[in-house]
Coordinates of C-alpha atoms and ligand atoms in Angstrom, one line a residue:
M1 CA 3.2 -18.9 -18.7
G2 CA 6.8 -17.9 -17.3
N3 CA 7.9 -15.7 -14.3
V4 CA 7.1 -12.8 -14.2
I5 CA 7.1 -10.1 -10.6
L6 CA 4.9 -7.1 -11.2
I7 CA 5.1 -4.0 -9.5
H8 CA 3.2 -0.5 -8.8
G9 CA 3.7 3.3 -7.1
G10 CA 0.4 3.9 -6.5
V11 CA -3.0 6.2 -8.5
G12 CA -2.9 9.3 -8.5
S13 CA 1.4 9.7 -7.9
K14 CA 1.2 11.0 -11.8
G15 CA 3.6 9.3 -13.2
R16 CA 6.1 11.0 -11.8
V17 CA 8.1 7.5 -10.8
K18 CA 7.4 5.4 -13.6
E19 CA 11.3 5.8 -14.7
N20 CA 12.3 4.7 -11.1
L21 CA 10.3 1.9 -11.1
D22 CA 11.2 0.2 -14.8
C23 CA 15.6 -0.2 -12.3
I24 CA 14.3 -1.8 -9.6
L25 CA 13.0 -5.0 -11.1
G26 CA 16.1 -6.4 -12.2
K27 CA 16.9 -6.2 -9.1
C28 CA 14.4 -8.8 -7.8
K29 CA 15.1 -11.5 -10.2
S30 CA 14.7 -14.3 -7.9
D31 CA 13.6 -18.4 -7.9
N32 CA 11.2 -16.7 -4.6
P33 CA 7.8 -15.2 -4.9
L34 CA 7.7 -13.8 -1.5
E35 CA 11.6 -13.0 -1.7
S36 CA 10.5 -10.9 -5.0
V37 CA 8.0 -8.6 -3.8
V38 CA 8.9 -7.9 -1.0
K39 CA 12.7 -6.5 -2.7
S40 CA 10.2 -4.9 -4.6
V41 CA 8.8 -3.7 -1.9
V42 CA 12.1 -2.5 -0.2
L43 CA 13.7 -0.7 -3.2
L44 CA 10.0 1.5 -3.8
E45 CA 10.5 2.0 0.2
D46 CA 13.8 3.1 -0.2
D47 CA 11.9 5.8 -2.3
P48 CA 11.7 9.2 -0.4
R49 CA 9.3 10.1 -3.8
F50 CA 7.3 6.5 -2.8
N51 CA 4.0 7.4 -0.1
A52 CA 5.5 4.0 1.6
G53 CA 8.1 3.5 4.0
T54 CA 10.9 7.3 3.4
G55 CA 8.5 9.5 2.4
S56 CA 5.5 8.0 3.7
V57 CA 3.5 10.9 4.4
I58 CA 2.3 12.8 7.4
R59 CA -0.5 12.2 9.4
I60 CA -2.7 15.8 10.9
D61 CA -1.6 15.5 14.5
G62 CA 1.8 15.2 12.7
S63 CA 2.5 11.9 13.6
I64 CA 4.5 8.8 11.0
E65 CA 1.9 5.8 11.7
M66 CA 2.7 2.8 8.0
D67 CA 1.4 -0.4 7.4
A68 CA 2.3 -2.7 5.5
A69 CA 1.3 -6.1 4.7
V70 CA 2.8 -9.5 3.0
A71 CA 1.7 -12.7 1.7
I72 CA 1.6 -16.2 0.1
P73 CA -1.3 -19.0 0.1
G74 CA -2.3 -19.9 3.8
D75 CA 0.3 -17.5 5.0
F76 CA 0.0 -13.3 5.9
G77 CA 1.5 -10.9 7.6
A78 CA 1.1 -7.5 8.7
V79 CA 1.6 -4.7 11.1
I80 CA -0.6 -1.5 11.9
N81 CA 0.7 1.9 12.0
I82 CA 3.8 1.1 12.6
K83 CA 6.4 4.4 13.2
E84 CA 9.9 4.9 13.0
V85 CA 10.9 2.1 11.0
R86 CA 12.9 2.3 7.3
N87 CA 11.2 -1.2 5.8
P88 CA 7.2 -1.6 7.3
V89 CA 7.8 -5.0 4.7
L90 CA 10.5 -6.6 6.2
V91 CA 8.4 -6.5 9.5
A92 CA 5.4 -7.8 8.5
R93 CA 7.4 -10.6 6.6
D94 CA 8.9 -11.4 10.3
V95 CA 5.0 -11.2 11.7
M96 CA 4.5 -13.9 9.1
E97 CA 7.0 -15.7 9.9
K98 CA 8.5 -16.0 12.9
T99 CA 5.1 -14.9 15.2
P100 CA 1.7 -17.3 16.0
H101 CA 0.2 -14.1 14.8
I102 CA -0.9 -12.4 11.5
A103 CA -0.9 -8.5 12.2
I104 CA 1.3 -6.5 14.5
A105 CA -0.1 -2.6 15.7
G106 CA 0.8 0.1 17.2
E107 CA 3.6 0.7 19.7
G108 CA 3.9 -3.6 20.3
A109 CA 4.4 -3.3 15.5
V110 CA 7.9 -1.1 16.7
K111 CA 8.8 -2.6 20.1
F112 CA 8.3 -6.2 17.8
A113 CA 10.5 -4.8 15.5
R114 CA 13.3 -3.1 17.3
R115 CA 13.2 -7.2 18.9
M116 CA 13.6 -8.5 15.9
G117 CA 16.4 -6.2 15.1
F118 CA 14.9 -3.2 13.3
E119 CA 16.8 0.0 13.9
N120 CA 15.3 3.3 14.4
Y121 CA 14.2 5.4 11.7
N122 CA 12.4 8.8 11.2
P123 CA 11.1 7.9 7.1
E124 CA 10.5 12.3 6.9
T125 CA 11.4 13.9 3.9
E126 CA 12.1 17.7 3.0
R127 CA 8.6 16.8 0.6
T128 CA 6.6 14.9 3.6
R129 CA 7.3 18.0 5.3
E130 CA 6.5 20.9 2.9
N131 CA 3.1 18.8 1.5
F132 CA 2.2 18.4 5.3
I133 CA 1.9 22.0 5.8
K134 CA 0.0 22.6 2.7
M135 CA -2.4 19.6 3.9
K136 CA -3.0 21.8 6.7
E137 CA -3.6 24.7 4.7
A138 CA -6.1 22.5 2.5
L139 CA -8.0 21.5 5.6
L140 CA -8.6 24.8 6.7
N141 CA -10.1 26.1 3.6
A142 CA -11.8 23.2 2.5
E143 CA -15.8 24.4 1.6
E144 CA -18.8 22.7 2.8
G145 CA -19.3 19.3 0.6
D146 CA -18.6 14.8 1.4
D147 CA -14.7 15.0 -0.1
R148 CA -12.3 14.0 2.7
Y149 CA -10.4 17.5 2.5
A150 CA -14.2 18.8 3.3
I151 CA -15.6 15.4 6.3
M152 CA -11.6 16.6 7.4
R153 CA -12.5 19.9 8.4
K154 CA -16.0 19.3 9.8
L155 CA -13.9 16.6 12.1
I156 CA -11.7 19.6 13.2
K157 CA -13.9 22.2 13.4
E158 CA -16.0 20.0 16.1
G159 CA -13.2 18.9 18.3
I160 CA -13.2 15.7 16.8
V161 CA -9.8 16.3 14.9
E162 CA -7.3 18.6 16.4
E163 CA -6.0 20.8 13.7
P164 CA -3.1 20.3 12.4
H165 CA -1.6 8.2 -2.3
D166 CA 1.6 6.6 -3.5
T167 CA 1.9 2.8 -1.6
V168 CA 4.2 0.2 -3.5
G169 CA 2.8 -2.5 -3.7
A170 CA 4.3 -6.4 -6.4
V171 CA 2.7 -9.5 -6.9
A172 CA 4.8 -12.1 -8.2
R173 CA 4.5 -15.8 -9.9
I174 CA 7.2 -17.7 -10.2
N175 CA 7.2 -21.3 -11.0
G176 CA 3.8 -21.3 -10.5
K177 CA 3.1 -19.9 -7.0
F178 CA 3.2 -16.8 -6.3
A179 CA 3.2 -13.8 -2.8
A180 CA 2.4 -10.4 -2.8
A181 CA 3.4 -7.6 -1.1
V182 CA 2.2 -4.1 0.2
S183 CA 3.0 -1.0 1.9
T184 CA 1.8 2.9 2.7
G185 CA 2.3 5.0 5.3
G186 CA -1.8 6.0 3.7
A187 CA -4.1 8.0 2.4
S188 CA -3.6 11.4 3.4
P189 CA -5.5 13.0 5.0
M190 CA -6.2 11.5 7.7
M191 CA -6.4 10.9 11.8
S192 CA -3.2 9.3 14.1
G193 CA -4.7 5.4 14.6
R194 CA -6.4 5.5 11.4
V195 CA -6.1 2.6 9.5
G196 CA -6.7 2.5 5.5
D197 CA -7.1 -1.2 3.3
V198 CA -3.0 -2.2 3.0
P199 CA -3.0 -4.0 6.6
L200 CA -6.4 -5.4 6.3
I201 CA -6.2 -9.0 4.8
G202 CA -8.7 -9.8 1.4
A203 CA -9.1 -5.3 1.7
G204 CA -5.4 -4.6 0.6
I205 CA -4.1 -7.3 -0.5
Y206 CA -5.4 -11.2 -1.5
C207 CA -3.3 -13.6 -2.2
G208 CA -4.3 -17.0 -2.2
E209 CA -3.6 -20.8 -4.8
K210 CA -5.0 -19.1 -7.8
G211 CA -2.8 -16.1 -7.5
A212 CA -2.3 -12.6 -5.9
V213 CA -3.3 -9.5 -6.0
V214 CA -2.9 -5.6 -4.2
A215 CA -4.9 -2.4 -4.1
T216 CA -4.1 1.3 -4.0
G217 CA -6.4 3.6 -3.6
I218 CA -8.9 5.4 -0.9
G219 CA -8.5 3.0 1.8
E220 CA -11.7 3.2 3.5
E221 CA -13.3 2.1 0.1
I222 CA -11.4 -0.6 -1.4
A223 CA -11.6 -2.2 2.2
K224 CA -15.2 -1.4 2.2
R225 CA -15.6 -3.4 -1.2
L226 CA -13.2 -6.3 0.0
L227 CA -11.4 -5.3 -3.4
C228 CA -8.3 -7.9 -3.4
Y229 CA -10.6 -11.5 -2.2
R230 CA -12.8 -10.3 -4.3
I231 CA -10.8 -10.3 -7.5
Y232 CA -8.8 -12.7 -6.0
S233 CA -12.9 -14.9 -6.0
R234 CA -13.4 -14.6 -9.6
I235 CA -10.3 -15.6 -10.8
G236 CA -10.9 -18.1 -14.3
E237 CA -14.5 -16.7 -14.5
T238 CA -13.7 -14.9 -17.4
K239 CA -10.0 -12.4 -18.0
L240 CA -8.0 -10.6 -15.4
S241 CA -8.5 -7.9 -17.6
K242 CA -11.9 -7.8 -17.6
I243 CA -11.9 -9.2 -14.1
L244 CA -9.9 -5.6 -12.7
E245 CA -11.9 -3.3 -15.5
E246 CA -15.3 -4.3 -13.5
E247 CA -14.3 -4.0 -10.0
I248 CA -12.7 -0.5 -10.1
A249 CA -15.8 0.9 -11.9
Y250 CA -17.4 0.0 -9.2
F251 CA -15.6 3.1 -7.6
N252 CA -17.1 5.6 -9.9
G253 CA -14.5 7.4 -9.4
K254 CA -12.9 7.4 -6.0
T255 CA -9.8 6.5 -6.3
A256 CA -8.9 3.0 -7.1
G257 CA -6.4 0.8 -8.8
A258 CA -5.4 -2.6 -8.8
I259 CA -2.8 -5.5 -10.3
A260 CA -3.1 -8.8 -10.0
V261 CA -1.1 -12.1 -11.2
S262 CA -2.8 -15.5 -12.0
A263 CA -1.6 -18.9 -13.6
D264 CA -1.5 -17.7 -17.1
E265 CA -1.9 -13.4 -16.6
V266 CA -0.8 -10.1 -16.0
A267 CA -2.6 -7.2 -15.1
S268 CA -3.2 -4.1 -14.1
T269 CA -6.2 -0.6 -13.3
S270 CA -7.1 2.0 -12.6
N271 CA -9.2 5.1 -12.3
G272 CA -6.1 7.6 -11.8
V273 CA -2.2 7.3 -12.6
M274 CA -1.2 4.2 -11.0
P275 CA 3.3 3.7 -12.8
T276 CA 3.3 -0.3 -13.0
D277 CA 6.0 -2.2 -14.5
Q278 CA 6.8 -5.5 -14.6
L279 CA 9.5 -8.3 -15.4
E280 CA 8.5 -11.5 -17.3
F281 CA 11.6 -14.0 -16.8
Ligands
LIG1 N1 -4.6 2.1 0.5 C1 -3.6 3.8 0.5 C2 -4.4 3.9 1.8 O1 -5.5 4.2 2.3 C3 -3.2 4.8 0.0 C4 -2.3 4.6 -1.1 O2 -3.0 3.5 -1.9 O3 -2.1 5.4 -1.9 O4 -4.1 3.6 3.1

């Protein structure tokens, strides 16, 4: 099979970004799968309608902390809760290529980014500020129950949390080689310091000799299931689309989606609207 790049704009994004995905892929063709997935994610991070880079969701305490990761067979790099950079995915790539580490978090990630020449950048937009205000209202009005808002509301009441999904991802197979990249502002509502699935190898991203997989949805659920490694480890067992359907069915309505490429297949599945696009060349 030929070369392919597959991108998603986050499960639960109501498809509002589909038209934008279409014009991204043409710019991401290259001979190098890592180059292609990183370029795709950079363009998606720069689009303020996505919850990654510019437009990242604001947390309960008013801060913006972003996660991003890149993976190729045998190597991985991530930034966790990084602040004030324009393209977290580029910093994640530098972690993989220029340090002996697989992940750098928080202040250390910001310091590393500055040393690598990434300038101070505020990813907040008018939309994320408005959503922040709505999120705070929803929290204040949440009824008792076990959904995210109700649990956060309870934590707020108990004084554990102070008062107050459109991740992006790409996988590619180019000249028989694979790569994956993913970036997010997180799953609202969330505390400062919360870490989701995106920077956890095998949870929100995995890439090996058999293929590449990235996920989107409620990071806690995805990580507990080690979703991407689980999908990856099943490649070859049956059709890729069937594997994805079975794995997403497990979430039983808790928001989740995934995209994947193998040596001869491409597949995407989600239990909510998830805009995707793919380019074969
Ligand atoms: N998986 C991301 C997280 O929980 C959010 C998303 O995919 O929209 O951080």
